[in-house]
């Protein structure tokens, strides 16, 4: 009887090992395609690889749930030899993933339960789930379903419709504040809202653009050059009035400028 159970256990382990090897090969091929053939890889091909992996995992689950398969939970694995030195046979058997079978890695590889931290987190989640009533849980489920449905609708909408909606939102949304614009125009054009500290000291001279400040007390003196000959210069800004062949006679325009300057507060006229 005991020998029969041992043979069944060995056969089940060999069958399980072969199924796991198939899953490993399928994963290796899929990862190779993702890393080296991603440019030619199509979405139907990716779905086919996922379907292959899913079918292989389902086969393993059926094998474990089969009545003829002995229960692996009742079996205990005990490490017979622990060494900090490198084991070439173990490295070759595990494809260089486990080169050493020491006290540090045995608890991780032979663990049958999650880590204590993971167990504590699972307990907390289970406690929080038990506190939520059926009505609150149903509301949360409905909210999540609405969010998922909205997301699926956005993903399924054509690209042109999404771009049209985004363009309409950009057009309807104002890009400026009218109040700030009016305040800026009033400050620049009329000085509205500006304090006296921002204005320059002293009176602002009025006049045409390009003219400097006017002298107080009378009209300004204009430079006049009197010469006998054809090269006479008229006052600045005035018409040129040249009178040739009349030496000793002053032009009428120069007389007018001299009379207008006689009333000014020039030092030479005192």
PDB file of C-alpha atoms in Angstrom:
ATOM      1  CA  UNK A   1       0.000   0.000   0.000  1.00  0.00           C
ATOM      2  CA  UNK A   2       2.750   2.409   0.919  1.00  0.00           C
ATOM      3  CA  UNK A   3       4.692   1.572  -2.237  1.00  0.00           C
ATOM      4  CA  UNK A   4       1.604   2.219  -4.327  1.00  0.00           C
ATOM      5  CA  UNK A   5       1.134   5.656  -2.769  1.00  0.00           C
ATOM      6  CA  UNK A   6       4.788   6.450  -3.382  1.00  0.00           C
ATOM      7  CA  UNK A   7       4.473   5.494  -7.057  1.00  0.00           C
ATOM      8  CA  UNK A   8       1.352   7.635  -7.415  1.00  0.00           C
ATOM      9  CA  UNK A   9       3.160  10.538  -5.803  1.00  0.00           C
ATOM     10  CA  UNK A  10       6.151  10.179  -8.123  1.00  0.00           C
ATOM     11  CA  UNK A  11       3.911   9.977 -11.179  1.00  0.00           C
ATOM     12  CA  UNK A  12       1.963  13.058 -10.060  1.00  0.00           C
ATOM     13  CA  UNK A  13       5.180  14.994  -9.432  1.00  0.00           C
ATOM     14  CA  UNK A  14       6.549  14.062 -12.856  1.00  0.00           C
ATOM     15  CA  UNK A  15       3.318  15.063 -14.583  1.00  0.00           C
ATOM     16  CA  UNK A  16       3.189  18.330 -12.668  1.00  0.00           C
ATOM     17  CA  UNK A  17       6.846  19.054 -13.479  1.00  0.00           C
ATOM     18  CA  UNK A  18       6.233  18.499 -17.207  1.00  0.00           C
ATOM     19  CA  UNK A  19       3.200  20.826 -17.148  1.00  0.00           C
ATOM     20  CA  UNK A  20       5.183  23.507 -15.351  1.00  0.00           C
ATOM     21  CA  UNK A  21       7.978  23.106 -17.931  1.00  0.00           C
ATOM     22  CA  UNK A  22       5.440  23.772 -20.695  1.00  0.00           C
ATOM     23  CA  UNK A  23       4.292  26.922 -18.931  1.00  0.00           C
ATOM     24  CA  UNK A  24       7.904  28.027 -18.511  1.00  0.00           C
ATOM     25  CA  UNK A  25       8.650  27.522 -22.213  1.00  0.00           C
ATOM     26  CA  UNK A  26       5.521  29.428 -23.211  1.00  0.00           C
ATOM     27  CA  UNK A  27       6.475  32.315 -20.931  1.00  0.00           C
ATOM     28  CA  UNK A  28      10.027  32.314 -22.282  1.00  0.00           C
ATOM     29  CA  UNK A  29       8.810  32.471 -25.889  1.00  0.00           C
ATOM     30  CA  UNK A  30       6.307  35.227 -25.101  1.00  0.00           C
ATOM     31  CA  UNK A  31       8.903  37.358 -23.306  1.00  0.00           C
ATOM     32  CA  UNK A  32      11.325  36.861 -26.203  1.00  0.00           C
ATOM     33  CA  UNK A  33       8.688  38.122 -28.648  1.00  0.00           C
ATOM     34  CA  UNK A  34       7.946  41.147 -26.472  1.00  0.00           C
ATOM     35  CA  UNK A  35      11.617  42.092 -26.208  1.00  0.00           C
ATOM     36  CA  UNK A  36      12.831  41.341 -29.763  1.00  0.00           C
ATOM     37  CA  UNK A  37       9.788  41.228 -32.045  1.00  0.00           C
ATOM     38  CA  UNK A  38       7.657  44.008 -30.560  1.00  0.00           C
ATOM     39  CA  UNK A  39       7.625  45.950 -33.853  1.00  0.00           C
ATOM     40  CA  UNK A  40       6.003  43.074 -35.758  1.00  0.00           C
ATOM     41  CA  UNK A  41       3.910  41.829 -32.844  1.00  0.00           C
ATOM     42  CA  UNK A  42       0.176  42.313 -33.293  1.00  0.00           C
ATOM     43  CA  UNK A  43      -2.566  42.414 -30.696  1.00  0.00           C
ATOM     44  CA  UNK A  44      -4.209  39.138 -31.870  1.00  0.00           C
ATOM     45  CA  UNK A  45      -0.849  37.398 -31.469  1.00  0.00           C
ATOM     46  CA  UNK A  46      -0.563  38.755 -27.903  1.00  0.00           C
ATOM     47  CA  UNK A  47      -4.061  37.482 -27.128  1.00  0.00           C
ATOM     48  CA  UNK A  48      -3.119  34.061 -28.500  1.00  0.00           C
ATOM     49  CA  UNK A  49      -0.115  33.882 -26.185  1.00  0.00           C
ATOM     50  CA  UNK A  50      -2.258  34.840 -23.203  1.00  0.00           C
ATOM     51  CA  UNK A  51      -4.812  32.214 -24.179  1.00  0.00           C
ATOM     52  CA  UNK A  52      -2.075  29.583 -24.373  1.00  0.00           C
ATOM     53  CA  UNK A  53      -0.780  30.465 -20.902  1.00  0.00           C
ATOM     54  CA  UNK A  54      -4.287  30.502 -19.473  1.00  0.00           C
ATOM     55  CA  UNK A  55      -5.045  27.073 -20.906  1.00  0.00           C
ATOM     56  CA  UNK A  56      -1.844  25.590 -19.504  1.00  0.00           C
ATOM     57  CA  UNK A  57      -2.552  26.986 -16.039  1.00  0.00           C
ATOM     58  CA  UNK A  58      -6.085  25.604 -16.146  1.00  0.00           C
ATOM     59  CA  UNK A  59      -4.646  22.204 -17.036  1.00  0.00           C
ATOM     60  CA  UNK A  60      -2.389  22.331 -13.970  1.00  0.00           C
ATOM     61  CA  UNK A  61      -5.332  23.257 -11.771  1.00  0.00           C
ATOM     62  CA  UNK A  62      -7.344  20.336 -13.114  1.00  0.00           C
ATOM     63  CA  UNK A  63      -4.414  18.029 -12.504  1.00  0.00           C
ATOM     64  CA  UNK A  64      -4.126  19.167  -8.893  1.00  0.00           C
ATOM     65  CA  UNK A  65      -7.876  18.805  -8.305  1.00  0.00           C
ATOM     66  CA  UNK A  66      -8.037  15.359  -9.811  1.00  0.00           C
ATOM     67  CA  UNK A  67      -9.069  12.594  -7.437  1.00  0.00           C
ATOM     68  CA  UNK A  68      -6.205  10.342  -8.505  1.00  0.00           C
ATOM     69  CA  UNK A  69      -3.643  13.014  -7.682  1.00  0.00           C
ATOM     70  CA  UNK A  70      -2.377  12.702  -4.104  1.00  0.00           C
ATOM     71  CA  UNK A  71      -2.666  15.690  -1.862  1.00  0.00           C
ATOM     72  CA  UNK A  72       0.553  17.654  -1.924  1.00  0.00           C
ATOM     73  CA  UNK A  73      -0.461  19.593   1.182  1.00  0.00           C
ATOM     74  CA  UNK A  74       0.140  16.547   3.352  1.00  0.00           C
ATOM     75  CA  UNK A  75       3.681  16.217   2.045  1.00  0.00           C
ATOM     76  CA  UNK A  76       6.547  17.845   3.935  1.00  0.00           C
ATOM     77  CA  UNK A  77       9.802  18.984   2.361  1.00  0.00           C
ATOM     78  CA  UNK A  78      12.789  18.928   4.678  1.00  0.00           C
ATOM     79  CA  UNK A  79      16.172  20.300   3.587  1.00  0.00           C
ATOM     80  CA  UNK A  80      18.789  17.641   4.264  1.00  0.00           C
ATOM     81  CA  UNK A  81      21.876  19.753   3.583  1.00  0.00           C
ATOM     82  CA  UNK A  82      22.468  23.487   3.895  1.00  0.00           C
ATOM     83  CA  UNK A  83      25.739  24.998   2.776  1.00  0.00           C
ATOM     84  CA  UNK A  84      26.937  28.543   2.068  1.00  0.00           C
ATOM     85  CA  UNK A  85      29.161  27.180  -0.746  1.00  0.00           C
ATOM     86  CA  UNK A  86      28.147  27.216  -4.389  1.00  0.00           C
ATOM     87  CA  UNK A  87      26.462  24.052  -5.672  1.00  0.00           C
ATOM     88  CA  UNK A  88      27.030  23.562  -9.400  1.00  0.00           C
ATOM     89  CA  UNK A  89      24.402  20.846  -9.731  1.00  0.00           C
ATOM     90  CA  UNK A  90      21.785  23.048  -8.084  1.00  0.00           C
ATOM     91  CA  UNK A  91      22.774  26.024 -10.263  1.00  0.00           C
ATOM     92  CA  UNK A  92      22.464  23.895 -13.406  1.00  0.00           C
ATOM     93  CA  UNK A  93      19.127  22.451 -12.296  1.00  0.00           C
ATOM     94  CA  UNK A  94      17.676  25.929 -11.573  1.00  0.00           C
ATOM     95  CA  UNK A  95      19.259  27.612 -14.643  1.00  0.00           C
ATOM     96  CA  UNK A  96      21.667  29.642 -12.487  1.00  0.00           C
ATOM     97  CA  UNK A  97      18.836  31.169 -10.433  1.00  0.00           C
ATOM     98  CA  UNK A  98      19.704  29.369  -7.169  1.00  0.00           C
ATOM     99  CA  UNK A  99      23.449  28.768  -7.016  1.00  0.00           C
ATOM    100  CA  UNK A 100      23.550  28.359  -3.203  1.00  0.00           C
ATOM    101  CA  UNK A 101      21.207  26.500  -0.858  1.00  0.00           C
ATOM    102  CA  UNK A 102      21.961  28.273   2.412  1.00  0.00           C
ATOM    103  CA  UNK A 103      20.143  29.344   5.558  1.00  0.00           C
ATOM    104  CA  UNK A 104      19.285  32.725   4.014  1.00  0.00           C
ATOM    105  CA  UNK A 105      17.325  31.544   0.982  1.00  0.00           C
ATOM    106  CA  UNK A 106      15.721  28.358   2.335  1.00  0.00           C
ATOM    107  CA  UNK A 107      12.931  30.212   4.231  1.00  0.00           C
ATOM    108  CA  UNK A 108      11.992  32.043   1.036  1.00  0.00           C
ATOM    109  CA  UNK A 109      12.032  29.053  -1.340  1.00  0.00           C
ATOM    110  CA  UNK A 110      10.410  26.561   1.037  1.00  0.00           C
ATOM    111  CA  UNK A 111       7.836  28.936   2.473  1.00  0.00           C
ATOM    112  CA  UNK A 112       4.271  27.598   2.392  1.00  0.00           C
ATOM    113  CA  UNK A 113       2.651  30.796   3.733  1.00  0.00           C
ATOM    114  CA  UNK A 114       3.019  34.464   2.836  1.00  0.00           C
ATOM    115  CA  UNK A 115       5.395  36.728   4.714  1.00  0.00           C
ATOM    116  CA  UNK A 116       4.237  37.894   8.137  1.00  0.00           C
ATOM    117  CA  UNK A 117       3.855  41.451   6.830  1.00  0.00           C
ATOM    118  CA  UNK A 118       1.663  40.247   3.959  1.00  0.00           C
ATOM    119  CA  UNK A 119      -0.425  38.160   6.332  1.00  0.00           C
ATOM    120  CA  UNK A 120      -0.949  41.206   8.565  1.00  0.00           C
ATOM    121  CA  UNK A 121      -2.062  43.312   5.607  1.00  0.00           C
ATOM    122  CA  UNK A 122      -4.478  40.606   4.514  1.00  0.00           C
ATOM    123  CA  UNK A 123      -5.979  40.498   7.989  1.00  0.00           C
ATOM    124  CA  UNK A 124      -6.454  44.271   7.993  1.00  0.00           C
ATOM    125  CA  UNK A 125      -8.154  44.170   4.593  1.00  0.00           C
ATOM    126  CA  UNK A 126     -10.412  41.347   5.731  1.00  0.00           C
ATOM    127  CA  UNK A 127     -11.352  43.294   8.866  1.00  0.00           C
ATOM    128  CA  UNK A 128     -12.155  46.442   6.889  1.00  0.00           C
ATOM    129  CA  UNK A 129     -14.211  44.408   4.421  1.00  0.00           C
ATOM    130  CA  UNK A 130     -16.225  42.883   7.239  1.00  0.00           C
ATOM    131  CA  UNK A 131     -17.045  46.318   8.670  1.00  0.00           C
ATOM    132  CA  UNK A 132     -18.634  47.520   5.423  1.00  0.00           C
ATOM    133  CA  UNK A 133     -22.328  46.719   5.269  1.00  0.00           C
ATOM    134  CA  UNK A 134     -24.061  45.209   2.241  1.00  0.00           C
ATOM    135  CA  UNK A 135     -25.705  48.510   1.253  1.00  0.00           C
ATOM    136  CA  UNK A 136     -22.451  50.501   1.396  1.00  0.00           C
ATOM    137  CA  UNK A 137     -20.658  47.781  -0.526  1.00  0.00           C
ATOM    138  CA  UNK A 138     -23.361  47.811  -3.197  1.00  0.00           C
ATOM    139  CA  UNK A 139     -23.071  51.610  -3.557  1.00  0.00           C
ATOM    140  CA  UNK A 140     -19.324  51.365  -3.971  1.00  0.00           C
ATOM    141  CA  UNK A 141     -19.755  48.640  -6.582  1.00  0.00           C
ATOM    142  CA  UNK A 142     -22.232  50.783  -8.532  1.00  0.00           C
ATOM    143  CA  UNK A 143     -19.914  53.795  -8.404  1.00  0.00           C
ATOM    144  CA  UNK A 144     -17.017  51.714  -9.652  1.00  0.00           C
ATOM    145  CA  UNK A 145     -19.159  50.285 -12.448  1.00  0.00           C
ATOM    146  CA  UNK A 146     -20.160  53.792 -13.545  1.00  0.00           C
ATOM    147  CA  UNK A 147     -16.540  54.916 -13.654  1.00  0.00           C
ATOM    148  CA  UNK A 148     -15.541  51.846 -15.655  1.00  0.00           C
ATOM    149  CA  UNK A 149     -18.428  52.347 -18.092  1.00  0.00           C
ATOM    150  CA  UNK A 150     -17.522  56.017 -18.622  1.00  0.00           C
ATOM    151  CA  UNK A 151     -13.898  55.095 -19.208  1.00  0.00           C
ATOM    152  CA  UNK A 152     -14.854  52.394 -21.697  1.00  0.00           C
ATOM    153  CA  UNK A 153     -17.082  54.834 -23.605  1.00  0.00           C
ATOM    154  CA  UNK A 154     -14.235  57.329 -23.871  1.00  0.00           C
ATOM    155  CA  UNK A 155     -11.858  54.637 -25.058  1.00  0.00           C
ATOM    156  CA  UNK A 156     -14.322  53.299 -27.603  1.00  0.00           C
ATOM    157  CA  UNK A 157     -15.184  56.727 -29.045  1.00  0.00           C
ATOM    158  CA  UNK A 158     -13.419  57.542 -32.306  1.00  0.00           C
ATOM    159  CA  UNK A 159     -10.446  59.827 -32.185  1.00  0.00           C
ATOM    160  CA  UNK A 160     -12.156  62.505 -34.289  1.00  0.00           C
ATOM    161  CA  UNK A 161     -15.019  62.819 -31.795  1.00  0.00           C
ATOM    162  CA  UNK A 162     -12.607  63.212 -28.891  1.00  0.00           C
ATOM    163  CA  UNK A 163     -10.651  65.882 -30.744  1.00  0.00           C
ATOM    164  CA  UNK A 164     -13.867  67.732 -31.583  1.00  0.00           C
ATOM    165  CA  UNK A 165     -14.950  67.687 -27.934  1.00  0.00           C
ATOM    166  CA  UNK A 166     -11.544  68.967 -26.809  1.00  0.00           C
ATOM    167  CA  UNK A 167     -11.639  71.759 -29.425  1.00  0.00           C
ATOM    168  CA  UNK A 168     -15.117  72.816 -28.292  1.00  0.00           C
ATOM    169  CA  UNK A 169     -13.965  72.939 -24.672  1.00  0.00           C
ATOM    170  CA  UNK A 170     -10.957  75.091 -25.602  1.00  0.00           C
ATOM    171  CA  UNK A 171     -13.144  77.526 -27.556  1.00  0.00           C
ATOM    172  CA  UNK A 172     -15.744  77.927 -24.820  1.00  0.00           C
ATOM    173  CA  UNK A 173     -13.194  78.428 -22.078  1.00  0.00           C
ATOM    174  CA  UNK A 174     -12.047  82.112 -21.881  1.00  0.00           C
ATOM    175  CA  UNK A 175      -8.332  82.666 -22.049  1.00  0.00           C
ATOM    176  CA  UNK A 176      -8.324  86.117 -20.385  1.00  0.00           C
ATOM    177  CA  UNK A 177      -9.979  88.109 -17.626  1.00  0.00           C
ATOM    178  CA  UNK A 178     -11.906  91.177 -18.946  1.00  0.00           C
ATOM    179  CA  UNK A 179     -11.590  92.991 -15.609  1.00  0.00           C
ATOM    180  CA  UNK A 180      -7.805  92.714 -15.592  1.00  0.00           C
ATOM    181  CA  UNK A 181      -7.630  93.798 -19.233  1.00  0.00           C
ATOM    182  CA  UNK A 182      -9.707  96.945 -18.601  1.00  0.00           C
ATOM    183  CA  UNK A 183      -7.637  97.826 -15.530  1.00  0.00           C
ATOM    184  CA  UNK A 184      -4.403  97.451 -17.515  1.00  0.00           C
ATOM    185  CA  UNK A 185      -5.694  99.637 -20.368  1.00  0.00           C
ATOM    186  CA  UNK A 186      -6.871 102.310 -17.919  1.00  0.00           C
ATOM    187  CA  UNK A 187      -3.519 102.363 -16.123  1.00  0.00           C
ATOM    188  CA  UNK A 188      -1.499 102.665 -19.331  1.00  0.00           C
ATOM    189  CA  UNK A 189      -3.721 105.170 -21.140  1.00  0.00           C
ATOM    190  CA  UNK A 190      -5.043 107.366 -18.295  1.00  0.00           C
ATOM    191  CA  UNK A 191      -2.932 106.465 -15.247  1.00  0.00           C
ATOM    192  CA  UNK A 192      -5.981 105.085 -13.501  1.00  0.00           C
ATOM    193  CA  UNK A 193      -5.162 103.303 -10.281  1.00  0.00           C
ATOM    194  CA  UNK A 194      -1.551 104.503 -10.131  1.00  0.00           C
ATOM    195  CA  UNK A 195      -0.257 106.243  -7.006  1.00  0.00           C
ATOM    196  CA  UNK A 196       1.646 109.541  -6.985  1.00  0.00           C
ATOM    197  CA  UNK A 197       4.864 107.717  -6.184  1.00  0.00           C
ATOM    198  CA  UNK A 198       4.783 106.124  -9.606  1.00  0.00           C
ATOM    199  CA  UNK A 199       4.532 109.486 -11.435  1.00  0.00           C
ATOM    200  CA  UNK A 200       7.652 111.600 -12.248  1.00  0.00           C
ATOM    201  CA  UNK A 201       8.147 114.761 -10.118  1.00  0.00           C
ATOM    202  CA  UNK A 202       7.598 118.240 -11.551  1.00  0.00           C
ATOM    203  CA  UNK A 203       5.160 119.634 -14.114  1.00  0.00           C
ATOM    204  CA  UNK A 204       4.912 117.931 -17.450  1.00  0.00           C
ATOM    205  CA  UNK A 205       5.725 120.302 -20.306  1.00  0.00           C
ATOM    206  CA  UNK A 206       3.042 120.574 -22.928  1.00  0.00           C
ATOM    207  CA  UNK A 207       3.818 120.994 -26.557  1.00  0.00           C
ATOM    208  CA  UNK A 208       4.208 119.220 -29.787  1.00  0.00           C
ATOM    209  CA  UNK A 209       6.086 115.973 -29.938  1.00  0.00           C
ATOM    210  CA  UNK A 210       9.804 116.383 -30.372  1.00  0.00           C
ATOM    211  CA  UNK A 211       9.979 119.858 -28.753  1.00  0.00           C
ATOM    212  CA  UNK A 212      11.860 120.502 -25.542  1.00  0.00           C
ATOM    213  CA  UNK A 213      10.655 122.664 -22.650  1.00  0.00           C
ATOM    214  CA  UNK A 214       9.840 126.281 -23.510  1.00  0.00           C
ATOM    215  CA  UNK A 215      11.677 129.208 -21.852  1.00  0.00           C
ATOM    216  CA  UNK A 216       9.506 131.345 -19.628  1.00  0.00           C
ATOM    217  CA  UNK A 217       9.369 135.070 -20.183  1.00  0.00           C
ATOM    218  CA  UNK A 218       9.002 135.363 -23.939  1.00  0.00           C
ATOM    219  CA  UNK A 219       9.591 133.746 -27.237  1.00  0.00           C
ATOM    220  CA  UNK A 220      12.728 131.784 -27.909  1.00  0.00           C
ATOM    221  CA  UNK A 221      15.702 133.183 -29.747  1.00  0.00           C
ATOM    222  CA  UNK A 222      16.532 131.539 -33.021  1.00  0.00           C
ATOM    223  CA  UNK A 223      20.028 131.472 -34.381  1.00  0.00           C
ATOM    224  CA  UNK A 224      20.443 133.735 -37.401  1.00  0.00           C
ATOM    225  CA  UNK A 225      23.486 133.898 -39.592  1.00  0.00           C
ATOM    226  CA  UNK A 226      23.837 137.018 -41.730  1.00  0.00           C
ATOM    227  CA  UNK A 227      26.158 136.851 -44.621  1.00  0.00           C
ATOM    228  CA  UNK A 228      26.623 138.917 -47.705  1.00  0.00           C
ATOM    229  CA  UNK A 229      26.227 136.813 -50.769  1.00  0.00           C
ATOM    230  CA  UNK A 230      24.245 133.948 -52.105  1.00  0.00           C
ATOM    231  CA  UNK A 231      24.873 131.695 -49.046  1.00  0.00           C
ATOM    232  CA  UNK A 232      22.551 133.473 -46.600  1.00  0.00           C
ATOM    233  CA  UNK A 233      20.705 131.338 -44.087  1.00  0.00           C
ATOM    234  CA  UNK A 234      17.200 132.045 -42.937  1.00  0.00           C
ATOM    235  CA  UNK A 235      16.004 131.537 -39.373  1.00  0.00           C
ATOM    236  CA  UNK A 236      15.484 127.903 -38.345  1.00  0.00           C
ATOM    237  CA  UNK A 237      12.103 126.685 -39.385  1.00  0.00           C
ATOM    238  CA  UNK A 238      11.432 129.760 -41.558  1.00  0.00           C
ATOM    239  CA  UNK A 239      11.502 130.222 -45.314  1.00  0.00           C
ATOM    240  CA  UNK A 240      14.671 130.991 -47.115  1.00  0.00           C
ATOM    241  CA  UNK A 241      14.713 134.610 -48.326  1.00  0.00           C
ATOM    242  CA  UNK A 242      17.866 135.413 -50.177  1.00  0.00           C
ATOM    243  CA  UNK A 243      18.385 138.941 -51.572  1.00  0.00           C
ATOM    244  CA  UNK A 244      21.374 139.116 -53.791  1.00  0.00           C
ATOM    245  CA  UNK A 245      23.040 142.270 -55.140  1.00  0.00           C
ATOM    246  CA  UNK A 246      21.834 144.523 -52.298  1.00  0.00           C
ATOM    247  CA  UNK A 247      24.716 144.940 -49.841  1.00  0.00           C
ATOM    248  CA  UNK A 248      23.984 146.920 -46.706  1.00  0.00           C
ATOM    249  CA  UNK A 249      20.251 146.237 -46.803  1.00  0.00           C
ATOM    250  CA  UNK A 250      18.817 143.931 -44.144  1.00  0.00           C
ATOM    251  CA  UNK A 251      16.156 141.435 -45.214  1.00  0.00           C
ATOM    252  CA  UNK A 252      12.670 141.991 -43.825  1.00  0.00           C
ATOM    253  CA  UNK A 253      12.503 138.539 -42.216  1.00  0.00           C
ATOM    254  CA  UNK A 254      15.606 139.223 -40.127  1.00  0.00           C
ATOM    255  CA  UNK A 255      14.128 142.545 -38.959  1.00  0.00           C
ATOM    256  CA  UNK A 256      11.029 140.776 -37.748  1.00  0.00           C
ATOM    257  CA  UNK A 257      13.045 138.202 -35.769  1.00  0.00           C
ATOM    258  CA  UNK A 258      15.136 140.911 -34.130  1.00  0.00           C
ATOM    259  CA  UNK A 259      12.045 142.857 -33.071  1.00  0.00           C
ATOM    260  CA  UNK A 260      10.435 139.791 -31.577  1.00  0.00           C
ATOM    261  CA  UNK A 261      13.554 139.000 -29.611  1.00  0.00           C
ATOM    262  CA  UNK A 262      13.929 142.514 -28.194  1.00  0.00           C
ATOM    263  CA  UNK A 263      11.314 141.874 -25.507  1.00  0.00           C
ATOM    264  CA  UNK A 264      12.906 138.707 -24.180  1.00  0.00           C
ATOM    265  CA  UNK A 265      15.006 138.457 -21.001  1.00  0.00           C
ATOM    266  CA  UNK A 266      18.262 137.891 -22.772  1.00  0.00           C
ATOM    267  CA  UNK A 267      21.406 139.262 -21.095  1.00  0.00           C
ATOM    268  CA  UNK A 268      22.449 141.162 -24.221  1.00  0.00           C
ATOM    269  CA  UNK A 269      19.117 143.055 -24.357  1.00  0.00           C
ATOM    270  CA  UNK A 270      19.303 144.470 -20.821  1.00  0.00           C
TER     271      UNK A 270
END
